[in-house]
Amino acid sequence: MRIVVLTGGIGGARFLTGVRAYARQAGAEVTAVVNVGDDVIMHGLRICPDLDSVMYTLGGGADPERGWGRAGETWTVKEELAAYGAEPTWFGLGDRDVATHLVRTTMLDAGYPLSAVTDALCARWRPGVRLLPATDDRLETHAVVSDPGGGSDGAGTQRAIHFQEWWVRHRGALPTHRFVFVGAEAAKPAAGVLDALAGADAVLLAPSNPVVSIAPILAVPGLREALVGGRAPVIGVSPIIGGAPVRGMADRCLAVLGVPCTAAGVAELYGARSAGGILDAWLVDSADAGVAVPGLTVRAAPLWMTDEAATTEMVRAALALGRPGEERG
Ligand code: FO1
């Protein structure tokens, strides 16, 4: 069995620990197609937060409390940069983490595509799943916010800031009008992505942020079409439990789009494949049992990723939804 997971963020990385455990039991192969919209260049280094979260989490090197960056991290480089007044001081690069960004940036500067660089980094971390960036091309999520300083009429002007500035610097608190995926129209799926989707027996949407983790993946031309036209069932796992995100800022992002922060709201945002969307089935938490979404098979199971065993059961429940007659409610 071949499983493809669209994923981003820390929730997506944790979900993949369950997918990998399931795959080991079932003899399945896993490919993770990872969001690059959070990627950013800081201090001349290319940072790929979502690829690194997955790589470090599956490779056993992630900081479990922060969720991003390395375990056992030290911050000398950050302190030294701050001592020079080198901006941005609001974004911290750990000493161990910097080595990853140095290797990545050196390889990119030498002309290797991000997918090849990711393979090279994974040779060290051995994540046990194939990691593919959604695209090798530049694609960055920006937030269009009200510029408090702009506009003599008091109405303020709008400006676009990088997602990392929106989230890490401003904690998503600026009045926000929309998100844009800069570069998406010209981006191509990274080598291997369309083949993985064409060969998949099941596609899972991780319980990642639908607005800034999954949407940038779907914005790569050809990717949504590959899901919609593919033979594999597409099963989504709700990132919302009982009206609140499992972690992160999905509530703020959904509010920007005017989408209710509910399991049903996110399912309707993705849409049923039978109605022009991408989903065939939707797994919600037991707290949301009874949620109905037109055109979708909806089932409930515990979705708190408390440990690998619980996450593996969640994955098993999701995959059962792709095999009608076997699903559990
Ligand atoms: N998140 C923070 O809240 N503060 C930081 O200084 C920060 C630095 C950072 C460096 C490398 C990296 O891979 C991730 C980092 N993150 C930091 C996390 C990241 O900004 C976001 O949590 C993700 O992009 C959202 O999925």
CSV table of C-alpha atoms and ligand atoms in Angstrom, one decimal:
chain,number,residue,atom,x,y,z
A,1,MET,CA,0.0,0.0,0.0
A,2,ARG,CA,1.2,3.5,-0.8
A,3,ILE,CA,0.1,6.4,1.4
A,4,VAL,CA,0.7,10.0,0.5
A,5,VAL,CA,0.2,12.6,3.3
A,6,LEU,CA,-0.2,16.4,2.6
A,7,THR,CA,1.3,18.1,5.7
A,8,GLY,CA,2.7,21.1,7.3
A,9,GLY,CA,3.4,22.5,10.8
A,10,ILE,CA,4.0,20.7,14.0
A,11,GLY,CA,0.6,18.9,14.1
A,12,GLY,CA,1.5,17.4,10.7
A,13,ALA,CA,4.9,16.2,11.9
A,14,ARG,CA,3.3,14.5,14.9
A,15,PHE,CA,0.6,12.9,12.7
A,16,LEU,CA,3.4,11.5,10.5
A,17,THR,CA,4.8,9.6,13.5
A,18,GLY,CA,1.5,7.7,13.5
A,19,VAL,CA,1.5,7.2,9.8
A,20,ARG,CA,5.0,5.8,9.9
A,21,ALA,CA,4.1,3.4,12.8
A,22,TYR,CA,1.0,2.3,10.9
A,23,ALA,CA,3.0,1.8,7.7
A,24,ARG,CA,5.6,-0.4,9.6
A,25,GLN,CA,2.8,-2.6,10.8
A,26,ALA,CA,1.1,-2.8,7.5
A,27,GLY,CA,4.1,-2.9,5.2
A,28,ALA,CA,3.1,0.3,3.5
A,29,GLU,CA,5.2,3.1,1.9
A,30,VAL,CA,4.7,6.7,3.0
A,31,THR,CA,5.4,9.9,1.0
A,32,ALA,CA,4.9,13.2,2.8
A,33,VAL,CA,4.3,16.2,0.5
A,34,VAL,CA,5.3,19.1,2.8
A,35,ASN,CA,4.3,22.8,2.8
A,36,VAL,CA,7.0,25.3,1.8
A,37,GLY,CA,4.9,28.4,2.3
A,38,ASP,CA,6.5,29.1,5.7
A,39,ASP,CA,10.0,29.0,4.1
A,40,VAL,CA,12.0,32.2,4.6
A,41,ILE,CA,15.5,33.5,4.2
A,42,MET,CA,17.0,34.9,7.4
A,43,HIS,CA,20.6,36.1,7.8
A,44,GLY,CA,21.2,34.8,4.3
A,45,LEU,CA,20.1,31.2,5.2
A,46,ARG,CA,17.2,29.4,3.7
A,47,ILE,CA,14.9,28.1,6.6
A,48,CYS,CA,12.3,25.5,5.8
A,49,PRO,CA,10.3,25.2,9.1
A,50,ASP,CA,7.8,22.5,8.0
A,51,LEU,CA,10.4,20.3,6.3
A,52,ASP,CA,12.6,20.6,9.3
A,53,SER,CA,9.8,19.9,11.8
A,54,VAL,CA,9.0,16.7,10.0
A,55,MET,CA,12.7,15.7,9.6
A,56,TYR,CA,13.6,16.4,13.2
A,57,THR,CA,10.4,14.9,14.7
A,58,LEU,CA,10.7,11.7,12.7
A,59,GLY,CA,14.4,11.6,13.1
A,60,GLY,CA,14.2,11.9,16.9
A,61,GLY,CA,15.9,15.3,17.0
A,62,ALA,CA,13.0,17.7,17.6
A,63,ASP,CA,12.5,19.8,20.7
A,64,PRO,CA,9.3,18.2,22.1
A,65,GLU,CA,8.1,21.3,24.1
A,66,ARG,CA,8.7,24.0,21.4
A,67,GLY,CA,7.7,21.7,18.6
A,68,TRP,CA,10.2,23.4,16.2
A,69,GLY,CA,13.9,23.4,16.1
A,70,ARG,CA,16.4,21.0,17.8
A,71,ALA,CA,16.3,19.3,21.2
A,72,GLY,CA,19.2,20.3,23.4
A,73,GLU,CA,19.5,23.6,21.5
A,74,THR,CA,21.8,26.5,22.5
A,75,TRP,CA,21.5,30.0,21.3
A,76,THR,CA,25.0,31.5,21.0
A,77,VAL,CA,24.5,32.4,17.3
A,78,LYS,CA,21.2,34.2,18.1
A,79,GLU,CA,22.9,36.2,20.9
A,80,GLU,CA,25.9,37.1,18.8
A,81,LEU,CA,23.6,38.3,15.9
A,82,ALA,CA,21.6,40.4,18.4
A,83,ALA,CA,24.9,41.9,19.7
A,84,TYR,CA,25.5,43.1,16.2
A,85,GLY,CA,22.0,44.5,16.0
A,86,ALA,CA,21.4,42.2,13.0
A,87,GLU,CA,17.7,42.0,12.1
A,88,PRO,CA,15.4,40.3,12.5
A,89,THR,CA,16.0,39.8,16.2
A,90,TRP,CA,12.5,38.5,16.6
A,91,PHE,CA,13.3,35.2,14.8
A,92,GLY,CA,15.7,32.9,16.6
A,93,LEU,CA,18.1,30.4,15.0
A,94,GLY,CA,19.5,27.8,17.3
A,95,ASP,CA,23.1,26.8,17.1
A,96,ARG,CA,22.4,23.1,16.1
A,97,ASP,CA,19.6,24.2,13.7
A,98,VAL,CA,21.9,26.6,12.0
A,99,ALA,CA,24.0,23.7,10.7
A,100,THR,CA,21.0,22.4,8.8
A,101,HIS,CA,20.4,25.8,7.2
A,102,LEU,CA,24.0,26.2,6.3
A,103,VAL,CA,24.1,22.8,4.5
A,104,ARG,CA,20.8,23.5,2.8
A,105,THR,CA,21.8,27.0,1.7
A,106,THR,CA,25.2,25.9,0.4
A,107,MET,CA,23.5,23.1,-1.7
A,108,LEU,CA,20.8,25.4,-3.0
A,109,ASP,CA,23.5,28.0,-4.0
A,110,ALA,CA,25.4,25.2,-5.8
A,111,GLY,CA,22.2,24.6,-7.9
A,112,TYR,CA,20.6,21.6,-6.3
A,113,PRO,CA,16.8,21.7,-6.1
A,114,LEU,CA,15.2,21.7,-2.7
A,115,SER,CA,13.9,18.1,-3.1
A,116,ALA,CA,17.5,16.9,-3.6
A,117,VAL,CA,18.7,19.0,-0.7
A,118,THR,CA,16.0,17.5,1.5
A,119,ASP,CA,17.1,14.0,0.5
A,120,ALA,CA,20.6,14.8,1.4
A,121,LEU,CA,19.6,16.1,4.9
A,122,CYS,CA,17.4,13.1,5.4
A,123,ALA,CA,20.3,10.8,4.8
A,124,ARG,CA,21.4,11.9,8.3
A,125,TRP,CA,18.0,11.9,10.0
A,126,ARG,CA,16.5,8.8,8.3
A,127,PRO,CA,12.8,9.8,8.9
A,128,GLY,CA,11.5,6.5,7.6
A,129,VAL,CA,9.1,8.3,5.2
A,130,ARG,CA,9.9,10.0,1.9
A,131,LEU,CA,9.9,13.8,2.3
A,132,LEU,CA,9.1,15.9,-0.7
A,133,PRO,CA,8.7,19.7,-0.7
A,134,ALA,CA,5.4,20.5,-2.5
A,135,THR,CA,7.5,22.5,-5.0
A,136,ASP,CA,11.2,23.2,-5.6
A,137,ASP,CA,10.2,26.7,-6.7
A,138,ARG,CA,9.8,29.8,-4.6
A,139,LEU,CA,6.4,29.9,-2.9
A,140,GLU,CA,5.9,32.0,0.2
A,141,THR,CA,2.9,32.7,2.3
A,142,HIS,CA,2.3,36.4,3.0
A,143,ALA,CA,-0.4,38.0,5.1
A,144,VAL,CA,-2.0,41.2,3.8
A,145,VAL,CA,-2.4,43.4,6.9
A,146,SER,CA,-3.5,46.9,7.8
A,147,ASP,CA,-0.5,49.1,8.1
A,148,PRO,CA,-1.1,51.0,11.3
A,149,GLY,CA,1.3,53.8,10.1
A,150,GLY,CA,-0.1,54.3,6.6
A,151,GLY,CA,-2.9,56.4,5.2
A,152,SER,CA,-3.6,60.0,6.0
A,153,ASP,CA,-7.4,59.5,6.0
A,154,GLY,CA,-7.1,57.3,9.1
A,155,ALA,CA,-8.3,54.3,7.2
A,156,GLY,CA,-4.8,52.9,7.0
A,157,THR,CA,-3.2,51.2,4.0
A,158,GLN,CA,-2.5,47.6,3.5
A,159,ARG,CA,0.8,45.8,3.1
A,160,ALA,CA,1.9,42.2,2.7
A,161,ILE,CA,4.3,40.7,5.3
A,162,HIS,CA,5.9,37.3,5.3
A,163,PHE,CA,4.0,34.7,7.3
A,164,GLN,CA,6.8,34.3,9.8
A,165,GLU,CA,6.7,38.1,10.5
A,166,TRP,CA,2.9,37.8,10.8
A,167,TRP,CA,3.1,34.9,13.2
A,168,VAL,CA,6.4,35.0,15.1
A,169,ARG,CA,6.8,38.8,15.4
A,170,HIS,CA,3.1,39.9,15.7
A,171,ARG,CA,1.6,36.6,16.9
A,172,GLY,CA,-1.1,36.9,14.3
A,173,ALA,CA,-2.6,39.9,16.1
A,174,LEU,CA,-2.5,42.5,13.2
A,175,PRO,CA,-5.8,43.2,11.4
A,176,THR,CA,-5.5,40.7,8.5
A,177,HIS,CA,-7.4,40.8,5.2
A,178,ARG,CA,-6.1,37.7,3.4
A,179,PHE,CA,-3.2,35.4,2.8
A,180,VAL,CA,-1.4,35.2,-0.6
A,181,PHE,CA,0.9,32.5,-1.8
A,182,VAL,CA,3.6,34.5,-3.6
A,183,GLY,CA,5.0,32.6,-6.6
A,184,ALA,CA,2.4,29.9,-6.5
A,185,GLU,CA,1.1,30.5,-10.1
A,186,ALA,CA,4.5,29.9,-11.6
A,187,ALA,CA,5.5,27.0,-9.2
A,188,LYS,CA,5.7,23.4,-10.4
A,189,PRO,CA,5.2,20.3,-8.3
A,190,ALA,CA,8.6,19.1,-7.1
A,191,ALA,CA,10.1,16.0,-8.8
A,192,GLY,CA,8.2,13.0,-7.5
A,193,VAL,CA,5.1,14.7,-6.2
A,194,LEU,CA,2.8,14.0,-9.1
A,195,ASP,CA,4.1,10.4,-9.5
A,196,ALA,CA,3.5,9.8,-5.8
A,197,LEU,CA,-0.1,11.0,-6.1
A,198,ALA,CA,-0.7,9.0,-9.2
A,199,GLY,CA,0.6,5.8,-7.5
A,200,ALA,CA,-1.1,6.4,-4.1
A,201,ASP,CA,-3.7,4.0,-2.7
A,202,ALA,CA,-4.8,6.6,-0.1
A,203,VAL,CA,-4.1,10.3,0.3
A,204,LEU,CA,-4.4,11.8,3.8
A,205,LEU,CA,-4.7,15.4,4.7
A,206,ALA,CA,-2.9,15.8,8.0
A,207,PRO,CA,-4.6,17.7,10.8
A,208,SER,CA,-2.5,20.7,9.8
A,209,ASN,CA,-3.6,24.3,9.4
A,210,PRO,CA,-5.9,24.3,6.4
A,211,VAL,CA,-5.2,28.0,5.5
A,212,VAL,CA,-1.4,28.3,5.8
A,213,SER,CA,-0.2,24.7,5.7
A,214,ILE,CA,-2.4,22.7,3.3
A,215,ALA,CA,-3.7,25.6,1.1
A,216,PRO,CA,-0.2,26.6,-0.1
A,217,ILE,CA,0.4,23.0,-1.2
A,218,LEU,CA,-2.9,22.9,-3.1
A,219,ALA,CA,-1.9,26.3,-4.7
A,220,VAL,CA,0.9,24.6,-6.7
A,221,PRO,CA,-0.7,24.2,-10.1
A,222,GLY,CA,-1.4,20.6,-10.9
A,223,LEU,CA,-1.5,19.4,-7.3
A,224,ARG,CA,-5.2,19.9,-6.7
A,225,GLU,CA,-6.0,18.5,-10.1
A,226,ALA,CA,-3.9,15.4,-9.3
A,227,LEU,CA,-6.0,14.9,-6.1
A,228,VAL,CA,-9.3,15.5,-7.7
A,229,GLY,CA,-8.5,13.4,-10.8
A,230,GLY,CA,-6.7,10.6,-8.9
A,231,ARG,CA,-8.0,7.1,-8.1
A,232,ALA,CA,-7.0,7.2,-4.5
A,233,PRO,CA,-9.5,8.2,-1.8
A,234,VAL,CA,-8.7,11.5,-0.2
A,235,ILE,CA,-9.3,11.5,3.6
A,236,GLY,CA,-8.9,14.5,5.8
A,237,VAL,CA,-8.3,14.6,9.5
A,238,SER,CA,-9.8,17.5,11.3
A,239,PRO,CA,-7.3,20.0,12.9
A,240,ILE,CA,-10.2,21.3,15.0
A,241,ILE,CA,-11.5,19.6,18.1
A,242,GLY,CA,-14.6,20.9,19.8
A,243,GLY,CA,-14.3,24.4,18.1
A,244,ALA,CA,-10.6,25.0,18.9
A,245,PRO,CA,-7.4,24.1,17.0
A,246,VAL,CA,-5.4,21.2,18.4
A,247,ARG,CA,-2.5,23.7,18.5
A,248,GLY,CA,-1.2,26.7,16.6
A,249,MET,CA,-3.1,29.5,14.9
A,250,ALA,CA,-5.7,27.9,12.7
A,251,ASP,CA,-8.5,29.8,14.6
A,252,ARG,CA,-6.9,33.1,13.6
A,253,CYS,CA,-6.3,32.0,10.0
A,254,LEU,CA,-9.9,30.7,9.6
A,255,ALA,CA,-11.3,33.9,10.9
A,256,VAL,CA,-9.4,35.8,8.2
A,257,LEU,CA,-11.3,33.7,5.6
A,258,GLY,CA,-14.6,34.0,7.5
A,259,VAL,CA,-14.7,30.2,8.0
A,260,PRO,CA,-16.1,28.9,11.3
A,261,CYS,CA,-13.5,27.3,13.5
A,262,THR,CA,-15.3,24.0,13.6
A,263,ALA,CA,-14.6,20.5,12.2
A,264,ALA,CA,-17.5,21.0,9.7
A,265,GLY,CA,-16.2,24.5,8.7
A,266,VAL,CA,-12.8,23.1,7.7
A,267,ALA,CA,-14.4,20.2,5.8
A,268,GLU,CA,-16.5,22.6,3.9
A,269,LEU,CA,-13.5,24.7,3.1
A,270,TYR,CA,-11.8,21.7,1.5
A,271,GLY,CA,-15.1,20.6,-0.1
A,272,ALA,CA,-16.4,17.2,-1.1
A,273,ARG,CA,-14.8,15.8,-4.3
A,274,SER,CA,-18.4,15.1,-5.5
A,275,ALA,CA,-19.0,18.9,-5.4
A,276,GLY,CA,-15.8,20.2,-6.9
A,277,GLY,CA,-13.7,20.0,-3.7
A,278,ILE,CA,-10.9,17.5,-2.8
A,279,LEU,CA,-12.3,15.3,0.0
A,280,ASP,CA,-14.0,11.9,0.0
A,281,ALA,CA,-14.0,11.4,3.7
A,282,TRP,CA,-13.5,13.4,6.9
A,283,LEU,CA,-12.3,12.1,10.3
A,284,VAL,CA,-13.4,14.2,13.3
A,285,ASP,CA,-12.7,13.8,17.0
A,286,SER,CA,-15.1,11.9,19.2
A,287,ALA,CA,-16.1,15.3,20.7
A,288,ASP,CA,-17.5,16.2,17.3
A,289,ALA,CA,-19.3,12.9,16.7
A,290,GLY,CA,-22.5,13.6,14.8
A,291,VAL,CA,-21.0,16.3,12.5
A,292,ALA,CA,-22.4,15.9,9.0
A,293,VAL,CA,-20.9,17.4,5.8
A,294,PRO,CA,-22.8,17.1,2.5
A,295,GLY,CA,-21.1,14.7,0.1
A,296,LEU,CA,-18.6,13.3,2.7
A,297,THR,CA,-18.4,10.2,4.7
A,298,VAL,CA,-17.7,11.5,8.2
A,299,ARG,CA,-16.6,9.3,11.1
A,300,ALA,CA,-15.4,10.1,14.7
A,301,ALA,CA,-12.4,8.8,16.5
A,302,PRO,CA,-10.1,10.2,19.3
A,303,LEU,CA,-7.8,12.7,17.6
A,304,TRP,CA,-5.6,13.9,20.4
A,305,MET,CA,-2.1,12.9,19.4
A,306,THR,CA,-1.0,12.1,23.0
A,307,ASP,CA,1.5,9.5,22.0
A,308,GLU,CA,2.6,7.4,19.0
A,309,ALA,CA,0.1,4.6,19.8
A,310,ALA,CA,-2.9,7.0,19.9
A,311,THR,CA,-1.7,8.7,16.7
A,312,THR,CA,-1.4,5.3,15.0
A,313,GLU,CA,-4.9,4.4,15.9
A,314,MET,CA,-6.1,7.7,14.5
A,315,VAL,CA,-4.3,7.0,11.2
A,316,ARG,CA,-5.9,3.5,11.2
A,317,ALA,CA,-9.3,5.0,11.6
A,318,ALA,CA,-8.6,7.5,8.8
A,319,LEU,CA,-7.4,4.9,6.4
A,320,ALA,CA,-10.4,2.7,7.1
A,321,LEU,CA,-12.6,5.5,5.8
A,322,GLY,CA,-10.9,4.9,2.4
A,323,ARG,CA,-12.1,1.3,2.4
A,324,PRO,CA,-15.9,1.5,2.5
A,325,GLY,CA,-17.4,-1.3,4.6
A,326,GLU,CA,-14.4,-1.3,7.0
A,327,GLU,CA,-14.7,2.1,8.5
A,328,ARG,CA,-15.5,2.5,12.2
A,329,GLY,CA,-17.7,5.1,13.6
B,1,FO1,N1,8.8,30.2,16.0
B,1,FO1,C1,8.8,31.1,17.0
B,1,FO1,O1,7.8,31.3,17.6
B,1,FO1,N2,9.9,31.9,17.2
B,1,FO1,C2,11.1,31.7,16.5
B,1,FO1,O2,12.1,32.5,16.8
B,1,FO1,C3,11.1,30.7,15.6
B,1,FO1,C4,12.3,30.4,14.9
B,1,FO1,C5,12.3,29.3,14.0
B,1,FO1,C6,13.5,28.9,13.4
B,1,FO1,C7,13.6,27.8,12.6
B,1,FO1,C8,12.4,27.1,12.3
B,1,FO1,O3,12.5,26.0,11.5
B,1,FO1,C9,11.2,27.4,12.9
B,1,FO1,C10,11.2,28.5,13.8
B,1,FO1,N3,10.0,28.9,14.5
B,1,FO1,C11,10.0,29.9,15.4
B,1,FO1,C12,8.8,28.1,14.2
B,1,FO1,C13,8.0,28.6,13.0
B,1,FO1,O4,8.1,30.0,12.8
B,1,FO1,C14,6.5,28.3,12.9
B,1,FO1,O5,6.0,27.8,14.1
B,1,FO1,C15,6.1,27.5,11.8
B,1,FO1,O6,6.5,28.1,10.6
B,1,FO1,C16,4.6,27.3,11.8
B,1,FO1,O7,4.4,26.0,11.3
